[in-house]
Short mmCIF file of C-alpha atoms in Angstrom, two decimals:
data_model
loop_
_atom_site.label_atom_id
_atom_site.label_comp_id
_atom_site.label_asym_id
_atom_site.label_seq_id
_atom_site.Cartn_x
_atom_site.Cartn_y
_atom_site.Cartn_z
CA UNK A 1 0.00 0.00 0.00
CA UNK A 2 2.71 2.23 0.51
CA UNK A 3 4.38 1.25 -2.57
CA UNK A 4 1.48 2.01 -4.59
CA UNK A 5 1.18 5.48 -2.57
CA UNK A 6 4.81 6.22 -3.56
CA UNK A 7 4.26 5.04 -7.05
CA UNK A 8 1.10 7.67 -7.56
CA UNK A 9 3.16 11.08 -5.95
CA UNK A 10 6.05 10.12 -8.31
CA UNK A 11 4.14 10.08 -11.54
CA UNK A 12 2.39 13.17 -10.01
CA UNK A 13 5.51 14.61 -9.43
CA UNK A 14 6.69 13.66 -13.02
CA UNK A 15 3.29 15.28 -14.62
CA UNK A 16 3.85 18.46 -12.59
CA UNK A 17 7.32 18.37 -12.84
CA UNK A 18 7.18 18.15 -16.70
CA UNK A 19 4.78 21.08 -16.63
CA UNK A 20 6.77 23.52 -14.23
CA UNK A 21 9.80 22.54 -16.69
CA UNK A 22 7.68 23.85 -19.44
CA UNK A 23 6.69 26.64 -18.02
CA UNK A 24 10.23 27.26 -17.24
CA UNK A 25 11.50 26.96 -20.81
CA UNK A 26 8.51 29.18 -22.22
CA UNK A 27 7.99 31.79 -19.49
CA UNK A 28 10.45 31.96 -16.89
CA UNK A 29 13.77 31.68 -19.33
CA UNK A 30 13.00 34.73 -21.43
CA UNK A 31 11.66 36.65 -18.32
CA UNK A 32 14.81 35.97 -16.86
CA UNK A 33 16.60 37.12 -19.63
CA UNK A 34 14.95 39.97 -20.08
CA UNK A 35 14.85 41.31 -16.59
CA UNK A 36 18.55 40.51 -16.55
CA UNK A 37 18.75 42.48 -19.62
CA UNK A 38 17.31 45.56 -17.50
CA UNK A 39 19.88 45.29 -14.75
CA UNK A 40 23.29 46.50 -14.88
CA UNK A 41 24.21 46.15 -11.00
CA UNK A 42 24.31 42.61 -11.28
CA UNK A 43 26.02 40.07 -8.81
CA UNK A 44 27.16 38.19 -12.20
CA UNK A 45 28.95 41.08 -13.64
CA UNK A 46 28.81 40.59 -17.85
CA UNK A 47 31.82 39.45 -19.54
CA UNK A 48 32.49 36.68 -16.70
CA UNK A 49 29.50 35.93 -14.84
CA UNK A 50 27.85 33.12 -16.57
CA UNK A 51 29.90 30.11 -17.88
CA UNK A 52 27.74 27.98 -19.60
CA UNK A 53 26.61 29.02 -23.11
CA UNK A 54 22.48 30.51 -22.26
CA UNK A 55 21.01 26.93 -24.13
CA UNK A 56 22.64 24.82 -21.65
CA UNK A 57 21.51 27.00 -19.08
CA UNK A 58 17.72 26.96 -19.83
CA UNK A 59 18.10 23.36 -20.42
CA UNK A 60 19.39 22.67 -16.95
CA UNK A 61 16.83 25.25 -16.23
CA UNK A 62 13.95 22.71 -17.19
CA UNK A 63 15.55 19.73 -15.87
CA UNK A 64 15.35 21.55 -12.69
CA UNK A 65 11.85 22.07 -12.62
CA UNK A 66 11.29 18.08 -13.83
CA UNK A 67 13.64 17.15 -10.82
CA UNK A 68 11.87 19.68 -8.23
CA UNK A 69 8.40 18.30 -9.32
CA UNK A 70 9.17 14.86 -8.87
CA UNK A 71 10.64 15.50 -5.28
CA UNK A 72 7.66 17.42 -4.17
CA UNK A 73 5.52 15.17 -5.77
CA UNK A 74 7.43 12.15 -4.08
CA UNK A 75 8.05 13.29 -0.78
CA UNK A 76 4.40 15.31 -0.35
CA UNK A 77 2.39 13.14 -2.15
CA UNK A 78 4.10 9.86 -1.90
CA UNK A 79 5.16 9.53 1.83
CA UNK A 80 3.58 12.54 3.57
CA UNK A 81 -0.07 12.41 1.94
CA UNK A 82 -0.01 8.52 2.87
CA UNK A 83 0.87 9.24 6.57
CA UNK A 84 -1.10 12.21 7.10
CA UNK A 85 -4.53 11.31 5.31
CA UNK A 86 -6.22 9.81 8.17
CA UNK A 87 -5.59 13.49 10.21
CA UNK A 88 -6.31 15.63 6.86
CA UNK A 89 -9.51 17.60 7.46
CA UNK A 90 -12.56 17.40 4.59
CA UNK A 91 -12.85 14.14 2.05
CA UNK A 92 -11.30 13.20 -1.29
CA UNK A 93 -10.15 16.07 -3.46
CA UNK A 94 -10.46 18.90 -0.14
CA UNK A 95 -7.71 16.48 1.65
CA UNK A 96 -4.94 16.95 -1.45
CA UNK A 97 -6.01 20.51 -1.81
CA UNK A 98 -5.28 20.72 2.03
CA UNK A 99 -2.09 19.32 1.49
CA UNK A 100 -0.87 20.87 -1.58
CA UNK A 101 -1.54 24.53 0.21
CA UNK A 102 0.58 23.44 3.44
CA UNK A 103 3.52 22.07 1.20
CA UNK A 104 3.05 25.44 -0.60
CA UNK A 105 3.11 27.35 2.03
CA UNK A 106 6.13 25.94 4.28
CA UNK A 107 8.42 25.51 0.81
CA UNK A 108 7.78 28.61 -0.51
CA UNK A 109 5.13 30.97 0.56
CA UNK A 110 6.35 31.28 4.69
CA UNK A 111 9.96 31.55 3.36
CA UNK A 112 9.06 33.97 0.80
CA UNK A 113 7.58 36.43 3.35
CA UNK A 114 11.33 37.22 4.63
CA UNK A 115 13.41 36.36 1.32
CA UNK A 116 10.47 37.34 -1.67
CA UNK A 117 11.61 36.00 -5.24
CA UNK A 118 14.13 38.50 -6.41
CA UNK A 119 14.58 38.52 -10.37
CA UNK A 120 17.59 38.22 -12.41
CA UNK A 121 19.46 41.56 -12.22
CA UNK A 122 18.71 41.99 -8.55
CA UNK A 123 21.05 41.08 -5.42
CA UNK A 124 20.64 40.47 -1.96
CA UNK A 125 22.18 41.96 0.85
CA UNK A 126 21.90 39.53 3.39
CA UNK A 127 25.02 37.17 3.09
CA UNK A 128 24.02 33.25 1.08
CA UNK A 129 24.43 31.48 4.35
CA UNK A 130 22.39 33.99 6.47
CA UNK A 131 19.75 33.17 3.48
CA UNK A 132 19.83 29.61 4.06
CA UNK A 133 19.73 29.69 7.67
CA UNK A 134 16.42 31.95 7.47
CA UNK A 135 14.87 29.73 5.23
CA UNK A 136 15.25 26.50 7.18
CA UNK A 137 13.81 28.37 9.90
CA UNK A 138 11.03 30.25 8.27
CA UNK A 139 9.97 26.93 6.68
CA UNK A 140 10.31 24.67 9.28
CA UNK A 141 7.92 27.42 11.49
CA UNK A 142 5.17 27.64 8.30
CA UNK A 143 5.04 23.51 8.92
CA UNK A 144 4.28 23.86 12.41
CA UNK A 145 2.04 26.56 11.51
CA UNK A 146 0.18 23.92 8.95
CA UNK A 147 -0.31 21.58 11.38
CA UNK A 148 -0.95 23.33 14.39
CA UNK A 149 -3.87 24.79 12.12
CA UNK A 150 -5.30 21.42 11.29
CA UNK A 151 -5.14 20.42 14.53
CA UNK A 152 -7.39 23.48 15.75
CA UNK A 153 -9.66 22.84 13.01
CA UNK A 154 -10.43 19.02 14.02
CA UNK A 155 -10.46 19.60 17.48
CA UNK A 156 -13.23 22.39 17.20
CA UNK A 157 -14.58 20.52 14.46
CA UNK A 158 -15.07 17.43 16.72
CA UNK A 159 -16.70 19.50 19.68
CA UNK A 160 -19.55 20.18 17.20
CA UNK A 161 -18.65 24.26 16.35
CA UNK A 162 -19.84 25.02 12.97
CA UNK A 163 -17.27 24.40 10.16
CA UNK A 164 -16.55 27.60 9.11
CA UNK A 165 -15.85 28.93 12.52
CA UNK A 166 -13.59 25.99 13.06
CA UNK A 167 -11.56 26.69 10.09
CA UNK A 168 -11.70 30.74 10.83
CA UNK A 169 -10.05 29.58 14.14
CA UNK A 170 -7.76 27.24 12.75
CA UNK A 171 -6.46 30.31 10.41
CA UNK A 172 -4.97 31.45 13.91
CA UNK A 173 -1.54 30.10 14.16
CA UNK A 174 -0.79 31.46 11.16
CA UNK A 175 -0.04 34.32 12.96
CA UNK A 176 3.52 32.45 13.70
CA UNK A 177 4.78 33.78 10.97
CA UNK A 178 4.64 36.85 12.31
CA UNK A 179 7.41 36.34 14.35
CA UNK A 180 9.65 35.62 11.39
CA UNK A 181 8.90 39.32 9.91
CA UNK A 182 9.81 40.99 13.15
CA UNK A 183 13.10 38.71 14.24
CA UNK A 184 14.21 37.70 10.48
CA UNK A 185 16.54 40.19 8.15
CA UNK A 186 14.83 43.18 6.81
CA UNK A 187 15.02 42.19 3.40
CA UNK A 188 16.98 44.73 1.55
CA UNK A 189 18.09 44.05 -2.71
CA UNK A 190 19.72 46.17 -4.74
CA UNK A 191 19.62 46.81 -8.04
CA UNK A 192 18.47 48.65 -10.97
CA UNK A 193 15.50 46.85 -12.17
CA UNK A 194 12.39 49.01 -11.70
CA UNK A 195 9.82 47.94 -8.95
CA UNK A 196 6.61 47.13 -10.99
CA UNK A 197 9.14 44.88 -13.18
CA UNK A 198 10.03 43.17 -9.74
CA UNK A 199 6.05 42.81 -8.85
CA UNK A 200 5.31 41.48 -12.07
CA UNK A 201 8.23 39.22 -11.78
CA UNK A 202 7.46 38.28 -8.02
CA UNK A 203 3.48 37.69 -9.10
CA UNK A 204 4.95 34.56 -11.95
CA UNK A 205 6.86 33.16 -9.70
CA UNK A 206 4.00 33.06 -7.20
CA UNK A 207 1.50 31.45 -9.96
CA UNK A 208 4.49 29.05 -11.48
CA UNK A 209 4.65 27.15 -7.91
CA UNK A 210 0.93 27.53 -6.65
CA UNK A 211 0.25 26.25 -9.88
CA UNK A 212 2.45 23.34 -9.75
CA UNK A 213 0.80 22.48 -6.33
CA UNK A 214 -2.50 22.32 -7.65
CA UNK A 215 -1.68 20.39 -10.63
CA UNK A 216 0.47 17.39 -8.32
CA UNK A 217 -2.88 17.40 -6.01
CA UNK A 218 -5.25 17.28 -8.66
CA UNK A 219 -3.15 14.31 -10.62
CA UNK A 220 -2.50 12.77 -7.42
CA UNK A 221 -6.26 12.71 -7.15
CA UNK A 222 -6.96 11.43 -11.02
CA UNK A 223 -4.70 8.45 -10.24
CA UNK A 224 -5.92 7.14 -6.80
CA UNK A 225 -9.59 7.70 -8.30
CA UNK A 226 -8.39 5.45 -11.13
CA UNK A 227 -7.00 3.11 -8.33
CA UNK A 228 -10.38 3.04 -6.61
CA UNK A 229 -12.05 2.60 -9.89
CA UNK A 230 -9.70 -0.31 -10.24
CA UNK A 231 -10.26 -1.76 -6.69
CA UNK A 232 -14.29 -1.90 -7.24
CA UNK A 233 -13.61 -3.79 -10.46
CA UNK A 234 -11.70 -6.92 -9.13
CA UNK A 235 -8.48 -8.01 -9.50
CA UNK A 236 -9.40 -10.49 -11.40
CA UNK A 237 -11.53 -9.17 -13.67
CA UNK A 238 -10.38 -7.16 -16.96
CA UNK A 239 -11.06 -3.56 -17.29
CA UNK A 240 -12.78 -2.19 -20.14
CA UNK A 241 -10.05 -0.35 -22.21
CA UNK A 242 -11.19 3.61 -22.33
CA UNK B 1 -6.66 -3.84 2.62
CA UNK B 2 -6.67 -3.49 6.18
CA UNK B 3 -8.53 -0.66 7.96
CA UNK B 4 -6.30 2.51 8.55
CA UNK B 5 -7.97 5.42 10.03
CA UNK B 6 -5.29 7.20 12.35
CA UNK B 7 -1.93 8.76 11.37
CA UNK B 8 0.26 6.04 13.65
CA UNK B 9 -1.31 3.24 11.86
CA UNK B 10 0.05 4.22 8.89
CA UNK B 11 3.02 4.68 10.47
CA UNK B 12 3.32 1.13 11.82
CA UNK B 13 1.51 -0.47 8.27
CA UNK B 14 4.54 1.45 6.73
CA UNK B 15 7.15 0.18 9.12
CA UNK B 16 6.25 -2.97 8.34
CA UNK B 17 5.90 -3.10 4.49
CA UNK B 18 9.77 -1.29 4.14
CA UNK B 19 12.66 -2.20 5.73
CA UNK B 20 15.04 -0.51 7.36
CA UNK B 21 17.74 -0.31 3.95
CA UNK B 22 14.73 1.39 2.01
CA UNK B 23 14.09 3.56 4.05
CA UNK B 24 17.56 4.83 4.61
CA UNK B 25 18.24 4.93 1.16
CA UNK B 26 14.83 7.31 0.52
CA UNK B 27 15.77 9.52 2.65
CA UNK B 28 19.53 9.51 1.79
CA UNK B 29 17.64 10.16 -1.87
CA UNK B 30 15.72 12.97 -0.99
CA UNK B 31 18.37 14.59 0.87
CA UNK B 32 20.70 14.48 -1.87
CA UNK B 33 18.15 15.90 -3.93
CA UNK B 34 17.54 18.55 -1.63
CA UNK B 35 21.36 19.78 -1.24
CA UNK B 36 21.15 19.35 -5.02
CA UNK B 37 18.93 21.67 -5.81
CA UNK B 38 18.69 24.07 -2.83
CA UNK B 39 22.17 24.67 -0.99
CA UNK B 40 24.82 23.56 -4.28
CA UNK B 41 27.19 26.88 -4.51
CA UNK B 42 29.13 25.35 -7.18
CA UNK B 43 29.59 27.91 -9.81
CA UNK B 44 29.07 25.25 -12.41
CA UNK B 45 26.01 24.13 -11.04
CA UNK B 46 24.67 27.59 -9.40
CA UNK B 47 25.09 28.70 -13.18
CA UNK B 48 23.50 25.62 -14.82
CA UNK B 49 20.25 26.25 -12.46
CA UNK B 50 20.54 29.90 -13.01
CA UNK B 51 17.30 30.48 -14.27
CA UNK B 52 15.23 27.54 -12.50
CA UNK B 53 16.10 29.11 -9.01
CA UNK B 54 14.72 32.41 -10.30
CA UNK B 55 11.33 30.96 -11.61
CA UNK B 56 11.14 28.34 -8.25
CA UNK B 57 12.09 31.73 -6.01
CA UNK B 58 14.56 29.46 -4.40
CA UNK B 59 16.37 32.03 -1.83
CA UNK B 60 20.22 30.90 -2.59
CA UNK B 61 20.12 33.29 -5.24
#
């Protein structure tokens, strides 16, 4: 059983993996390009900063997103949805969606809040290490956050308050993250690319990895429904080829 | 299929279907992928993923 649940987030992983590495090669590599085109304070100063030729680079690029996909998709889907889905409030579909916004949220979205996505063209202030540091800690406190929220929603839940007070209250320890913005790094970047360039840039990057968490819930969904499908059938008996 | 409802049966219906090898080498897996992808400095590398780091907003920019 946990093979099979393993099996289903990797190909999940693969599908949205495949898609993010699309998306990318068709709107993330030129974007890139171009907002590095706008910069001229940048870290990689021209002449010596990149040393691959720029295919290479956007190919790695999508085989990047493939690889990132499949580990989400493997280690959220495959092992964590398994283990968790007894706890996961709502049924079916609601329980992935559930998921999909927690593994958003601690791998990006809590992170993000102290270290947004900067473009190409803009630097950092804050030391690489620093960086990493904050991260770990900013994402390890948007998990407890996740499941400290769950928690208060089944608990209410169970003591019969309606649901949409329950999940009103369980949208309380959010407020965790609070504590990141007033002890992390104020997040400084220099560099000249203008700020609506840097929203626009900032609102992509949002969409590309929301969007790959809906898509590994909602496959991860199409193949255990297939399973199910499967299951009622027999074993034994032959499926009808759609 | 055996009835699972709570979170530590899966846990121990998972404990027993892998052994101890697999799951060392999963995790050894997605921990390599992990340094991979997040925390790799090399310039090589750093350079290769240039543009993937930008559209994931991974933060070792």
């Amino acid at each position: 059983m946990f093979r099979a649940s393993l099996r289903r987030g990797l190909t999940a992983g693969a599908v949205g993996g495949l898609l993010f590495g699309l998306f990318t090669a068709l709107v993330a590599n030129p974007l890139v390009g171009y907002t590095e085109s706008l910069a001229h304070a940048h870290e990689h100063a021209p002449g010596q900063g990149h040393v691959m030729p720029e295919t290479v680079t956007a190919a790695a690029s999508v085989a990047g997103g493939v690889v990132w996909g499949v580990l989400l998709g493997g280690v959220v889907f495959g092992v964590l949805y398994y283990l968790t889905e007894p706890a996961l409030p709502g049924a079916g579909s609601t329980k992935r969606y559930v998921l999909a916004a927690a593994g958003f949220l601690t791998v990006s979205g809590g992170p993000w809040l102290l270290l947004p996505p900067q473009p190409a063209g803009v630097a950092h202030t804050t030391p690489v290490g620093t960086r990493i540091g904050w991260y770990l800690a900013a994402a390890a406190t948007a998990a407890v956050a996740c499941t400290l929220a769950v928690v208060v929603f089944r608990r209410l839940a169970q003591t019969g308050v309606a649901v949409r007070f329950a999940a009103l209250a369980g949208l309380l320890p959010f407020g965790l993250l609070a504590i990141l913005l007033v002890l992390g790094p104020s997040g400084t970047a220099v560099g000249d690319v203008p700020g609506t360039v840097v929203l626009a840039y900032r609102g992509v990057v949002v969409a590309g990895q929301a969007g790959l968490w809906v898509v590994l819930a909602a496959v991860h969904g199409r193949l255990s429904h297939r399973r199910k499908q499967r299951l009622a059938v027999g074993p034994n008996e032959t499926l009808p080829t759609d | 299929m055996a009835a699972t409802h709570t979170v530590s049966d899966r846990i121990a219906q998972a404990n027993q279907e892998l052994t101890r090898w697999e799951v060392a080498a999963g995790l050894a897996l997605t921990a390599g992928l992990l340094i991979g992808l997040l925390l790799l400095q090399q310039p090589l590398a750093h350079d290769g993923l240039h543009n993937f780091r930008h559209a994931a907003g991974v933060v070792c920019h």
